[in-house]
């Protein structure tokens, strides 16, 4: 005779109340998830989130109220949940899950881990920790009306990294610097400009014309014309704001106007005139039109319209000129107030910083004949804001708990990847369950001996780049240790601070690394070893430092019909910085790739009767190709606003 | 009712703009303004009701009235997160009020402890939308008939264990808009970029397309003759959840309550009996709904309330804001399979 405890069988109810679970993230999905968990009877919950509460969270992160803005999400979430379930045993950590304190042993203390994250780096990390600890992981994501849930179990299902996810879309330097054709290019440029003036200078974030643009290939005769278009010393490089502070002596504010208007003239006039001399660029494109700054400042503004959001108004070029000047002054004093050697970090929620990017981007759009955008729209693009609502998170969090119950019931065969669509598919499904895939035997994370081949130039790649751009950014390691397999076990990189710092600036070739060399990279926290085969090449495309052999190329996807635009990315954040931290560059709830693929022709009727729910990857709906090249991994919405952009 | 946006609501305050930012970026300012002008009646504050209340309050409707005449019991607050722990014996709506209001001080939340049956017809006219949970079939049909004729949007929903459904009647002519990408012709002045040579779907520009959908009444949706030839053909592709719903509504009518885990043995027997009767009366085969269903339809599963409440909440938001195609006219969720299906049922 079945015994019920509420809706659950007694057996399941007992498992639920005795098990210990970890929730990673207390934001949009996290709040809904915590509520569902305690109401279902889960008693022992630990929740971790490094972020603090922002007013824009309040439309969906319902455990928080206005009075909590600025406080720790994990902490307040715990307190709010205890109000309606005082018997729950909740531990809250205001911390990053990537902190080495949360080691394999920590993960092993749980029966189940549930992600409620918004960035890929953390997801990769938790994926590895759960593999190392052999604990089941429920992964999920939402964006707008779309969402997805899936279950990951070592050796049984695909891990989070079995299928390569598209990396954030980046734009070639010459597009940003010379030939922008879309508003986003201008916005990226404006953010680079911010950093050049007020923030951490980055060699990859140049804003001046790119003289090495392969498209330009100008004639030597034009040198004279170019010289007059550039500044006094014939150099296109600009002097940074920090250098101004030093050069203008004691009264930087007074002299600022003189210096800054000179600077502004360069940005929006002289540099543009320089670009015009690279006439090959403009044979098939509309040429940019330099700004007459003095004229712009005199231009009156359009009267605003009353009923819209103030931020949604689009000013005219006069308005943006004044906004630019004003925001530069404000930022300049912010910087001065911070003292010597200070830097500002761009933050979309810092009004002058946002004003600056809005203004600079719009001025550039105007120069390049694009329709200017409102501050509201610029903020979306510059801040990588993903729109979010309560109901989508509510549905996904409900599905997470239902999957959790199956896992606890040792029913992994019943577990599914479930996609939430905006509209029902032709088979009337709004929620589409799909059988889980088996692990990829060639996965560079969960395969028994993961191995990759990386194409790079050993004479031009420095050790620091190997560590930061390849091992950390691309391969998700947090604290890599690298040995060269040269018979001597030469240590190239040590995760211990300071030990191999001297190596950072040296070329790989300085260590005898050449074509065919093998490097063993370990992340001991993640219990992860990756063998990297070096493929030396001197023919990498411009702006490309390395390529992983076997990856699909990072190109913009072909545009597709709207109803197939169900792609949600794995995050517009590669890094794990919280949205409210000062280092935040991007934000908002992250999401998994939503597949527009339907279930395979064995319909729902079969799903429950399948003897093995773990099937071979099913056909790609669009091309019919085998899933190893499945389109969904490359899918990105054709909508600019949803594009993944590297804006850090 | 919905066509009138109250004049004073035309300006969005800075506070609202900041709080609703992430949803305004999704459904637009117009939709948000319409929400701000809408009043909703929510009947039933059990697990599903609490979810719908939360979703509508967070969305920023003008007012939400919580109507429930029953007292809080151990069972009724199983999946309910708005009711404080020490509230046993209090009225559901009253007990939920404080926490509901805290979710968003900008919404007028009220509690009403009357029975729905006792309300005059006029009572419903003050609302733009009505959502009925935990109500009997007859009551739902009556309220639906009353409201649909006055252009008040009607929604019904329930959760039974692992299963749940929602139904909507948005009237004979529900107008809404959909956002579609704009197709840019080459002859038009292209000013979103210097490099456009052929017509393309411009991902940056969208246009609003007006549409109309028509809905039938709940009565027409539930009273289908399955013995007729045309309908019989549909049977194969009809979710069994539709029939499960009929069985559970009959149970509710007969017993005046939902199946209760405290009387599991007795209620399971009754459910099987009702299944046989109902399916026979509808003219369909009893094995459309195998016996196993009884173990999974008791009480309210919190995660199922979350899923159904999420879909239902979003449908109400869509209908009030008149934006995006509404689901027509049922949504069935099976928590065991993780399947969520939208299907249209109408006797006509």
XYZ file of N, CA and C in Angstrom, chain A residues 249-479:
693
model
N 50.072 69.545 -14.606
C 50.544 70.150 -13.358
C 49.499 70.307 -12.281
N 49.423 71.497 -11.754
C 48.657 71.664 -10.520
C 47.169 71.878 -10.691
N 46.791 72.342 -11.821
C 45.375 72.651 -11.941
C 44.739 71.885 -13.099
N 44.669 70.598 -12.936
C 44.198 69.772 -14.051
C 42.802 70.163 -14.535
N 41.948 70.571 -13.633
C 40.580 70.874 -14.048
C 40.537 72.076 -14.989
N 41.259 73.113 -14.612
C 41.263 74.327 -15.445
C 41.830 74.061 -16.827
N 42.910 73.342 -16.822
C 43.550 73.108 -18.107
C 42.846 72.015 -18.885
N 41.977 71.334 -18.195
C 41.321 70.180 -18.793
C 40.626 70.546 -20.095
N 39.877 71.630 -20.031
C 39.102 71.964 -21.224
C 39.975 72.120 -22.438
N 41.099 72.779 -22.229
C 41.993 73.012 -23.358
C 42.507 71.685 -23.881
N 42.960 70.885 -22.942
C 43.539 69.618 -23.355
C 42.469 68.704 -23.921
N 41.330 68.658 -23.248
C 40.320 67.688 -23.676
C 39.699 68.050 -25.003
N 39.542 69.356 -25.232
C 38.930 69.662 -26.531
C 39.882 69.305 -27.650
N 41.186 69.405 -27.336
C 42.165 68.963 -28.324
C 42.000 67.470 -28.563
N 41.807 66.780 -27.479
C 41.661 65.329 -27.554
C 40.413 64.957 -28.338
N 39.339 65.634 -27.993
C 38.067 65.351 -28.656
C 38.183 65.604 -30.150
N 38.871 66.710 -30.487
C 39.073 67.012 -31.885
C 39.760 65.846 -32.589
N 40.719 65.280 -31.886
C 41.434 64.162 -32.491
C 40.493 62.999 -32.727
N 39.772 62.621 -31.676
C 38.922 61.442 -31.766
C 37.910 61.531 -32.894
N 37.221 62.667 -32.933
C 36.061 62.736 -33.823
C 36.325 63.519 -35.092
N 37.490 64.091 -35.180
C 37.780 64.813 -36.422
C 39.077 64.312 -37.040
N 40.175 64.553 -36.369
C 41.465 64.208 -36.966
C 41.599 62.725 -37.297
N 41.221 61.890 -36.352
C 41.322 60.454 -36.604
C 40.437 60.042 -37.774
N 39.297 60.680 -37.863
C 38.386 60.358 -38.958
C 38.987 60.807 -40.285
N 39.610 61.981 -40.243
C 40.247 62.454 -41.465
C 41.372 61.515 -41.869
N 42.048 60.994 -40.873
C 43.104 60.022 -41.171
C 42.510 58.804 -41.848
N 41.427 58.330 -41.296
C 40.773 57.157 -41.889
C 40.396 57.414 -43.349
N 39.988 58.644 -43.597
C 39.572 58.974 -44.958
C 40.720 58.856 -45.954
N 41.947 59.055 -45.463
C 43.071 58.927 -46.387
C 43.305 57.468 -46.773
N 42.764 56.556 -45.966
C 42.912 55.140 -46.309
C 41.789 54.806 -47.272
N 41.905 55.377 -48.453
C 40.722 55.407 -49.319
C 40.225 54.055 -49.795
N 41.078 53.037 -49.774
C 40.612 51.720 -50.211
C 39.448 51.229 -49.351
N 39.470 51.628 -48.087
C 38.417 51.183 -47.187
C 37.053 51.678 -47.609
N 37.043 52.828 -48.305
C 35.766 53.492 -48.581
C 35.303 53.298 -50.002
N 35.974 52.407 -50.735
C 35.539 52.187 -52.110
C 34.128 51.596 -52.128
N 33.863 50.656 -51.221
C 32.549 50.024 -51.210
C 31.750 50.350 -49.963
N 32.270 51.226 -49.180
C 31.537 51.569 -47.964
C 31.292 53.054 -47.949
N 30.263 53.431 -47.205
C 30.022 54.862 -47.037
C 31.116 55.421 -46.141
N 31.738 56.496 -46.596
C 32.859 57.064 -45.843
C 32.358 57.811 -44.614
N 33.158 57.815 -43.538
C 32.756 58.546 -42.336
C 32.866 60.050 -42.557
N 32.077 60.775 -41.801
C 32.075 62.237 -41.903
C 32.559 62.826 -40.588
N 33.709 63.525 -40.635
C 34.242 64.071 -39.371
C 33.277 65.080 -38.749
N 33.343 65.207 -37.425
C 32.475 66.149 -36.727
C 33.123 67.509 -36.617
N 32.307 68.509 -36.791
C 32.777 69.851 -36.512
C 32.351 70.146 -35.080
N 33.325 70.010 -34.185
C 32.981 70.001 -32.765
C 32.311 71.292 -32.317
N 32.870 72.377 -32.707
C 32.325 73.676 -32.267
C 30.876 73.809 -32.714
N 30.634 73.381 -33.935
C 29.276 73.468 -34.476
C 28.330 72.568 -33.692
N 28.828 71.391 -33.371
C 28.005 70.429 -32.641
C 27.552 70.985 -31.304
N 28.485 71.621 -30.620
C 28.149 72.124 -29.285
C 27.079 73.200 -29.350
N 27.001 73.892 -30.470
C 26.019 74.967 -30.614
C 24.643 74.447 -30.975
N 24.593 73.228 -31.452
C 23.340 72.692 -31.962
C 22.318 72.534 -30.849
N 21.105 73.032 -31.088
C 20.067 72.892 -30.068
C 19.596 71.453 -29.965
N 18.918 71.173 -28.879
C 18.431 69.807 -28.704
C 16.995 69.673 -29.147
N 16.610 68.477 -29.535
C 15.202 68.211 -29.838
C 14.419 68.231 -28.533
N 13.190 68.725 -28.549
C 12.394 68.613 -27.316
C 12.083 67.135 -27.072
N 12.128 66.735 -25.834
C 11.887 65.317 -25.535
C 10.408 64.997 -25.627
N 10.057 63.751 -25.651
C 8.642 63.390 -25.613
C 8.322 62.905 -24.214
N 7.163 63.300 -23.707
C 6.882 63.133 -22.281
C 6.598 61.742 -21.756
N 5.964 60.910 -22.560
C 5.428 59.702 -21.937
C 6.366 58.494 -21.928
N 7.463 58.607 -22.617
C 8.353 57.451 -22.614
C 9.327 57.509 -21.461
N 10.155 56.515 -21.360
C 11.220 56.539 -20.370
C 12.241 57.560 -20.836
N 12.752 58.295 -19.898
C 13.738 59.320 -20.242
C 14.896 58.697 -21.000
N 15.313 57.548 -20.533
C 16.445 56.879 -21.148
C 16.184 56.397 -22.562
N 14.895 56.312 -22.930
C 14.599 55.801 -24.251
C 14.586 56.883 -25.321
N 14.795 58.112 -24.887
C 14.871 59.178 -25.885
C 16.188 59.097 -26.631
N 16.146 59.435 -27.915
C 17.385 59.535 -28.681
C 17.660 61.023 -28.879
N 18.796 61.472 -28.402
C 19.140 62.892 -28.556
C 19.663 63.130 -29.968
N 19.891 64.391 -30.271
C 20.561 64.658 -31.544
C 22.063 64.776 -31.277
N 22.808 64.973 -32.332
C 24.263 64.926 -32.179
C 24.767 66.055 -31.265
N 24.015 67.144 -31.233
C 24.401 68.231 -30.320
C 24.275 67.781 -28.872
N 23.161 67.105 -28.604
C 22.944 66.598 -27.251
C 24.031 65.622 -26.834
N 24.430 64.740 -27.729
C 25.455 63.762 -27.370
C 26.832 64.404 -27.252
N 27.053 65.463 -28.008
C 28.332 66.165 -27.866
C 28.449 66.743 -26.471
N 27.369 67.380 -26.040
C 27.411 67.977 -24.710
C 27.493 66.899 -23.631
N 26.772 65.802 -23.860
C 26.809 64.695 -22.890
C 28.219 64.140 -22.785
N 28.888 64.053 -23.922
C 30.253 63.545 -23.923
C 31.164 64.443 -23.103
N 31.075 65.718 -23.403
C 31.941 66.662 -22.707
C 31.691 66.629 -21.206
N 30.429 66.624 -20.865
C 30.050 66.631 -19.448
C 30.511 65.374 -18.723
N 30.311 64.235 -19.367
C 30.692 62.983 -18.695
C 32.210 62.877 -18.587
N 32.934 63.380 -19.569
C 34.407 63.352 -19.482
C 34.861 64.175 -18.277
N 34.251 65.338 -18.098
C 34.617 66.170 -16.949
C 34.349 65.445 -15.637
N 33.173 64.835 -15.539
C 32.819 64.130 -14.303
C 33.774 62.971 -14.043
N 34.066 62.222 -15.065
C 34.945 61.064 -14.892
C 36.363 61.505 -14.564
N 36.749 62.601 -15.189
C 38.074 63.138 -14.944
C 38.229 63.478 -13.466
N 37.204 64.123 -12.868
C 37.332 64.448 -11.440
C 37.216 63.215 -10.565
N 36.412 62.255 -10.993
C 36.344 60.992 -10.243
C 37.728 60.383 -10.148
N 38.424 60.429 -11.276
C 39.748 59.835 -11.342
C 40.729 60.632 -10.481
N 40.631 61.934 -10.584
C 41.526 62.785 -9.802
C 41.313 62.559 -8.309
N 40.050 62.409 -7.922
C 39.738 62.177 -6.511
C 40.345 60.894 -5.986
N 40.519 59.952 -6.868
C 41.039 58.666 -6.408
C 42.533 58.691 -6.147
N 43.179 59.718 -6.647
C 44.604 59.835 -6.342
C 45.514 59.222 -7.381
N 46.778 59.226 -7.067
C 47.802 58.757 -7.997
C 47.648 57.303 -8.390
N 47.905 57.065 -9.665
C 47.914 55.675 -10.125
C 46.546 55.018 -10.116
N 45.502 55.851 -9.943
C 44.171 55.248 -9.849
C 43.614 54.893 -11.216
N 42.644 54.040 -11.197
C 41.968 53.635 -12.428
C 40.487 53.508 -12.159
N 39.694 53.793 -13.151
C 38.257 53.553 -13.015
C 37.922 52.256 -13.747
N 36.907 51.550 -13.251
C 36.451 50.355 -13.937
C 35.058 50.647 -14.471
N 34.847 50.357 -15.730
C 33.567 50.700 -16.324
C 32.439 49.886 -15.701
N 31.341 50.564 -15.418
C 30.201 49.916 -14.779
C 28.943 50.528 -15.369
N 28.106 49.700 -15.942
C 26.919 50.241 -16.597
C 25.989 50.964 -15.623
N 26.120 50.656 -14.351
C 25.246 51.288 -13.359
C 25.863 52.548 -12.761
N 27.034 52.932 -13.267
C 27.635 54.182 -12.836
C 27.237 55.231 -13.867
N 26.347 56.165 -13.509
C 25.788 57.075 -14.522
C 26.791 57.801 -15.425
N 27.848 58.445 -14.915
C 28.744 59.102 -15.859
C 29.447 58.121 -16.789
N 29.753 56.928 -16.291
C 30.408 55.935 -17.148
C 29.464 55.517 -18.268
N 28.199 55.338 -17.905
C 27.205 54.953 -18.894
C 26.951 56.111 -19.853
N 26.912 57.330 -19.322
C 26.725 58.514 -20.169
C 27.852 58.608 -21.182
N 29.056 58.368 -20.691
C 30.236 58.471 -21.546
C 30.133 57.520 -22.734
N 29.834 56.283 -22.438
C 29.759 55.295 -23.524
C 28.593 55.610 -24.456
N 27.475 56.031 -23.888
C 26.323 56.403 -24.717
C 26.711 57.514 -25.692
N 27.356 58.536 -25.130
C 27.698 59.690 -25.954
C 28.754 59.350 -26.995
N 29.833 58.741 -26.548
C 30.934 58.436 -27.463
C 30.474 57.498 -28.574
N 29.716 56.476 -28.201
C 29.243 55.521 -29.207
C 28.335 56.207 -30.215
N 27.444 57.061 -29.722
C 26.517 57.742 -30.627
C 27.220 58.713 -31.554
N 28.223 59.407 -31.036
C 28.959 60.334 -31.896
C 29.620 59.546 -33.027
N 30.154 58.405 -32.659
C 30.807 57.581 -33.672
C 29.775 57.015 -34.664
N 28.616 56.634 -34.137
C 27.563 56.142 -35.034
C 27.173 57.233 -36.028
N 27.096 58.432 -35.527
C 26.707 59.541 -36.387
C 27.755 59.764 -37.471
N 29.002 59.700 -37.059
C 30.102 59.882 -38.011
C 30.050 58.820 -39.106
N 29.661 57.619 -38.704
C 29.638 56.519 -39.660
C 28.235 56.256 -40.215
N 27.399 57.297 -40.175
C 26.077 57.251 -40.816
C 25.151 56.184 -40.303
N 25.187 55.933 -39.032
C 24.225 54.981 -38.451
C 23.205 55.747 -37.625
N 22.018 55.178 -37.532
C 20.999 55.754 -36.647
C 21.497 55.689 -35.215
N 21.394 56.803 -34.517
C 21.863 56.808 -33.129
C 20.884 56.064 -32.226
N 21.399 55.627 -31.082
C 20.593 54.802 -30.181
C 20.366 55.499 -28.848
N 19.266 55.154 -28.218
C 18.983 55.743 -26.901
C 19.922 55.146 -25.855
N 20.015 55.819 -24.732
C 20.822 55.340 -23.611
C 20.327 53.967 -23.160
N 19.032 53.789 -23.219
C 18.403 52.524 -22.843
C 18.945 51.388 -23.704
N 18.970 51.603 -25.000
C 19.454 50.576 -25.915
C 20.962 50.388 -25.811
N 21.688 51.486 -25.664
C 23.143 51.372 -25.539
C 23.483 50.585 -24.286
N 22.722 50.845 -23.225
C 22.994 50.140 -21.962
C 22.809 48.636 -22.127
N 21.775 48.249 -22.863
C 21.539 46.829 -23.128
C 22.746 46.203 -23.784
N 23.250 46.872 -24.818
C 24.357 46.307 -25.588
C 25.668 46.402 -24.843
N 25.938 47.579 -24.277
C 27.215 47.762 -23.589
C 27.290 46.912 -22.325
N 26.163 46.780 -21.652
C 26.140 46.045 -20.391
C 25.744 44.593 -20.560
N 25.557 44.174 -21.819
C 25.155 42.789 -22.080
C 23.967 42.388 -21.224
N 22.982 43.255 -21.174
C 21.844 42.968 -20.320
C 20.941 41.955 -20.994
N 20.614 40.921 -20.281
C 19.641 39.964 -20.787
C 18.332 40.228 -20.061
N 17.280 40.536 -20.795
C 16.000 40.784 -20.147
C 15.563 39.564 -19.337
N 14.901 39.802 -18.226
C 14.548 38.680 -17.366
C 13.244 38.939 -16.633
N 12.459 37.879 -16.478
C 11.184 37.988 -15.777
C 11.033 36.849 -14.775
N 10.101 37.039 -13.862
C 9.918 36.053 -12.793
C 9.391 34.718 -13.304
N 8.430 34.753 -14.226
C 7.753 33.507 -14.591
C 8.668 32.480 -15.240
N 9.569 32.922 -16.114
C 10.478 31.961 -16.743
C 11.322 31.264 -15.675
N 11.845 32.053 -14.759
C 12.660 31.470 -13.684
C 11.834 30.534 -12.816
N 10.570 30.884 -12.612
C 9.697 30.042 -11.790
C 9.517 28.674 -12.441
N 9.269 28.675 -13.735
C 9.071 27.404 -14.443
C 10.341 26.558 -14.387
N 11.465 27.172 -14.716
C 12.719 26.418 -14.749
C 13.059 25.869 -13.359
N 12.876 26.684 -12.348
C 13.197 26.221 -10.989
C 12.281 25.067 -10.576
N 11.054 25.085 -11.053
C 10.149 23.969 -10.778
C 10.669 22.700 -11.427
N 11.116 22.837 -12.668
C 11.631 21.676 -13.392
C 12.894 21.131 -12.738
N 13.724 22.028 -12.215
C 14.951 21.583 -11.548
C 14.600 20.652 -10.391
N 13.643 21.040 -9.582
C 13.297 20.212 -8.422
C 12.722 18.874 -8.866
N 11.930 18.879 -9.917
C 11.373 17.611 -10.404
C 12.483 16.688 -10.880
N 13.485 17.232 -11.534
C 14.625 16.403 -11.932
C 15.381 15.918 -10.698
N 15.517 16.801 -9.713
C 16.225 16.431 -8.480
C 15.555 15.229 -7.814
N 14.228 15.214 -7.830
C 13.512 14.099 -7.212
C 13.822 12.796 -7.939
N 13.936 12.860 -9.234
C 14.261 11.638 -9.992
C 15.659 11.159 -9.636
N 16.580 12.110 -9.501
C 17.953 11.738 -9.167
C 17.992 11.073 -7.792
N 17.292 11.671 -6.847
C 17.275 11.121 -5.487
C 16.617 9.760 -5.429
N 15.703 9.540 -6.331
C 14.992 8.272 -6.401
C 15.780 7.235 -7.193
N 17.034 7.577 -7.502
C 17.910 6.730 -8.322
C 17.264 6.406 -9.653
N 16.608 7.399 -10.205
C 15.854 7.195 -11.435
C 16.466 7.959 -12.584
N 17.794 7.960 -12.694
C 18.435 8.821 -13.689
C 17.961 8.521 -15.110
N 17.491 7.319 -15.322
C 16.963 6.989 -16.648
C 15.745 7.831 -17.004
N 15.067 8.325 -15.984
C 13.900 9.169 -16.234
C 14.268 10.641 -16.392
N 15.504 10.977 -16.108
C 15.906 12.377 -16.189
C 15.947 12.841 -17.628
N 15.732 14.116 -17.822
C 15.678 14.682 -19.161
C 16.350 16.029 -19.204
N 16.693 16.428 -20.443
C 16.966 17.837 -20.698
C 15.618 18.409 -21.102
N 15.207 19.481 -20.483
C 13.904 20.052 -20.841
C 14.085 21.487 -21.302
N 13.498 21.789 -22.435
C 13.563 23.141 -22.986
C 12.221 23.822 -22.806
N 12.267 25.068 -22.385
C 11.053 25.885 -22.298
C 11.062 26.840 -23.485
N 10.050 26.750 -24.325
C 9.930 27.629 -25.485
C 8.992 28.776 -25.208
N 9.002 29.730 -26.102
C 8.089 30.863 -25.958
C 6.699 30.465 -26.462
N 6.684 29.729 -27.557
C 5.425 29.265 -28.129
C 5.507 27.754 -28.319
N 4.387 27.068 -28.308
C 4.447 25.617 -28.504
C 5.011 25.284 -29.884
N 5.716 24.165 -29.979
C 6.253 23.753 -31.274
C 5.129 23.109 -32.096
N 5.418 22.709 -33.328
C 4.339 22.146 -34.149
C 3.688 20.919 -33.516
N 4.372 20.287 -32.553
C 3.728 19.167 -31.883
C 3.088 19.597 -30.574
N 2.790 20.858 -30.481
C 2.041 21.436 -29.362
C 2.829 21.513 -28.059
N 4.108 21.252 -28.127
C 4.867 21.232 -26.877
C 5.455 22.585 -26.534
N 5.151 23.042 -25.333
C 5.742 24.266 -24.816
C 7.001 23.900 -24.024
N 6.905 22.764 -23.354
C 8.046 22.200 -22.639
C 8.445 20.958 -23.401
N 9.700 20.910 -23.809
C 10.143 19.796 -24.642
C 11.179 18.975 -23.902
N 10.800 17.793 -23.406
C 11.797 16.945 -22.765
C 12.586 16.162 -23.816
N 13.884 16.086 -23.633
C 14.726 15.308 -24.545
C 15.588 14.376 -23.719
N 15.814 13.179 -24.229
C 16.649 12.232 -23.502
C 18.067 12.786 -23.373
N 18.736 12.394 -22.319
C 20.094 12.880 -22.075
C 21.080 12.141 -22.969
N 22.148 12.819 -23.310
C 23.167 12.208 -24.158
C 24.251 11.555 -23.318
N 24.874 10.536 -23.897
C 25.997 9.895 -23.220
C 27.226 10.792 -23.306
N 28.210 10.559 -22.441
C 29.385 11.439 -22.473
C 30.091 11.378 -23.824
N 30.692 12.473 -24.196
C 31.488 12.525 -25.413
C 32.840 11.888 -25.115
N 33.189 10.796 -25.799
C 34.463 10.126 -25.482
C 35.683 11.008 -25.722
N 35.502 12.066 -26.531
C 36.622 12.967 -26.808
C 36.533 14.279 -26.042
N 35.699 14.298 -25.038
C 35.522 15.532 -24.275
C 36.842 15.922 -23.628
N 37.196 17.191 -23.741
C 38.488 17.570 -23.163
C 38.417 17.780 -21.660
N 37.239 17.478 -21.094
C 37.144 17.574 -19.631
C 36.870 16.218 -18.999
N 35.841 15.519 -19.496
C 35.449 14.306 -18.761
C 35.977 13.010 -19.378
N 36.674 13.108 -20.496
C 37.272 11.881 -21.056
C 38.303 11.374 -20.059
N 38.655 10.105 -20.159
C 39.548 9.559 -19.127
C 40.923 10.208 -19.167
N 41.448 10.500 -20.356
C 42.713 11.219 -20.456
C 42.544 12.371 -21.441
N 41.979 13.489 -20.979
C 41.648 14.568 -21.903
C 42.880 15.145 -22.601
N 42.698 15.405 -23.868
C 43.801 15.901 -24.659
C 43.258 16.869 -25.716
N 44.028 17.908 -25.975
C 43.637 18.843 -27.037
C 44.865 19.228 -27.849
N 44.613 19.774 -29.032
C 45.702 20.316 -29.836
C 45.428 21.794 -30.041
N 46.425 22.604 -29.720
C 46.255 24.049 -29.847
C 47.243 24.585 -30.873
N 46.684 25.333 -31.808
C 47.509 25.915 -32.873
C 47.897 27.316 -32.448
N 49.196 27.563 -32.380
C 49.662 28.893 -32.018
C 51.065 29.116 -32.565
N 51.552 30.337 -32.402
C 52.899 30.656 -32.864
C 53.825 30.668 -31.647
N 54.718 29.694 -31.550
C 55.547 29.568 -30.338
C 56.505 30.746 -30.158
N 56.736 31.462 -31.272
C 57.646 32.606 -31.163
C 56.920 33.873 -30.746
N 55.596 33.816 -30.791
C 54.839 35.037 -30.483
C 53.893 34.883 -29.307
N 53.830 33.683 -28.759
C 52.924 33.484 -27.626
C 53.733 33.483 -26.341
N 53.364 34.379 -25.428
C 54.088 34.408 -24.156
C 53.414 33.480 -23.142
N 54.187 33.110 -22.141
C 53.695 32.173 -21.134
C 52.422 32.696 -20.456
N 52.396 33.997 -20.217
C 51.204 34.587 -19.577
C 49.950 34.374 -20.410
N 50.123 34.468 -21.734
C 48.968 34.277 -22.614
C 48.500 32.825 -22.566
N 49.457 31.922 -22.491
C 49.103 30.506 -22.373
C 48.271 30.298 -21.116
N 48.713 30.915 -20.041
C 48.022 30.744 -18.771
C 46.646 31.394 -18.796
N 46.605 32.684 -19.169
C 45.358 33.432 -19.040
C 44.370 33.178 -20.158
N 44.857 33.277 -21.399
C 43.909 33.210 -22.501
C 43.564 31.779 -22.881
N 44.539 30.900 -22.778
C 44.277 29.535 -23.218
C 43.777 28.659 -22.079
N 44.583 28.512 -21.031
C 44.196 27.577 -19.983
C 43.038 28.075 -19.132
N 43.063 29.365 -18.805
C 41.997 29.872 -17.933
C 40.741 30.217 -18.723
N 40.895 31.110 -19.677
C 39.704 31.572 -20.402
C 39.100 30.488 -21.280
N 39.938 29.864 -22.078
C 39.399 28.889 -23.023
C 39.095 27.555 -22.359
N 40.054 27.074 -21.544
C 39.864 25.746 -20.982
C 39.381 25.749 -19.536
N 38.967 26.888 -19.063
C 38.264 26.943 -17.783
C 39.041 26.582 -16.544
N 40.354 26.564 -16.614
C 41.111 26.268 -15.391
C 41.134 27.509 -14.525
N 41.214 27.293 -13.251
C 41.237 28.418 -12.331
C 42.658 28.695 -11.863
N 43.396 27.643 -11.550
C 44.774 27.798 -11.059
C 45.644 26.724 -11.704
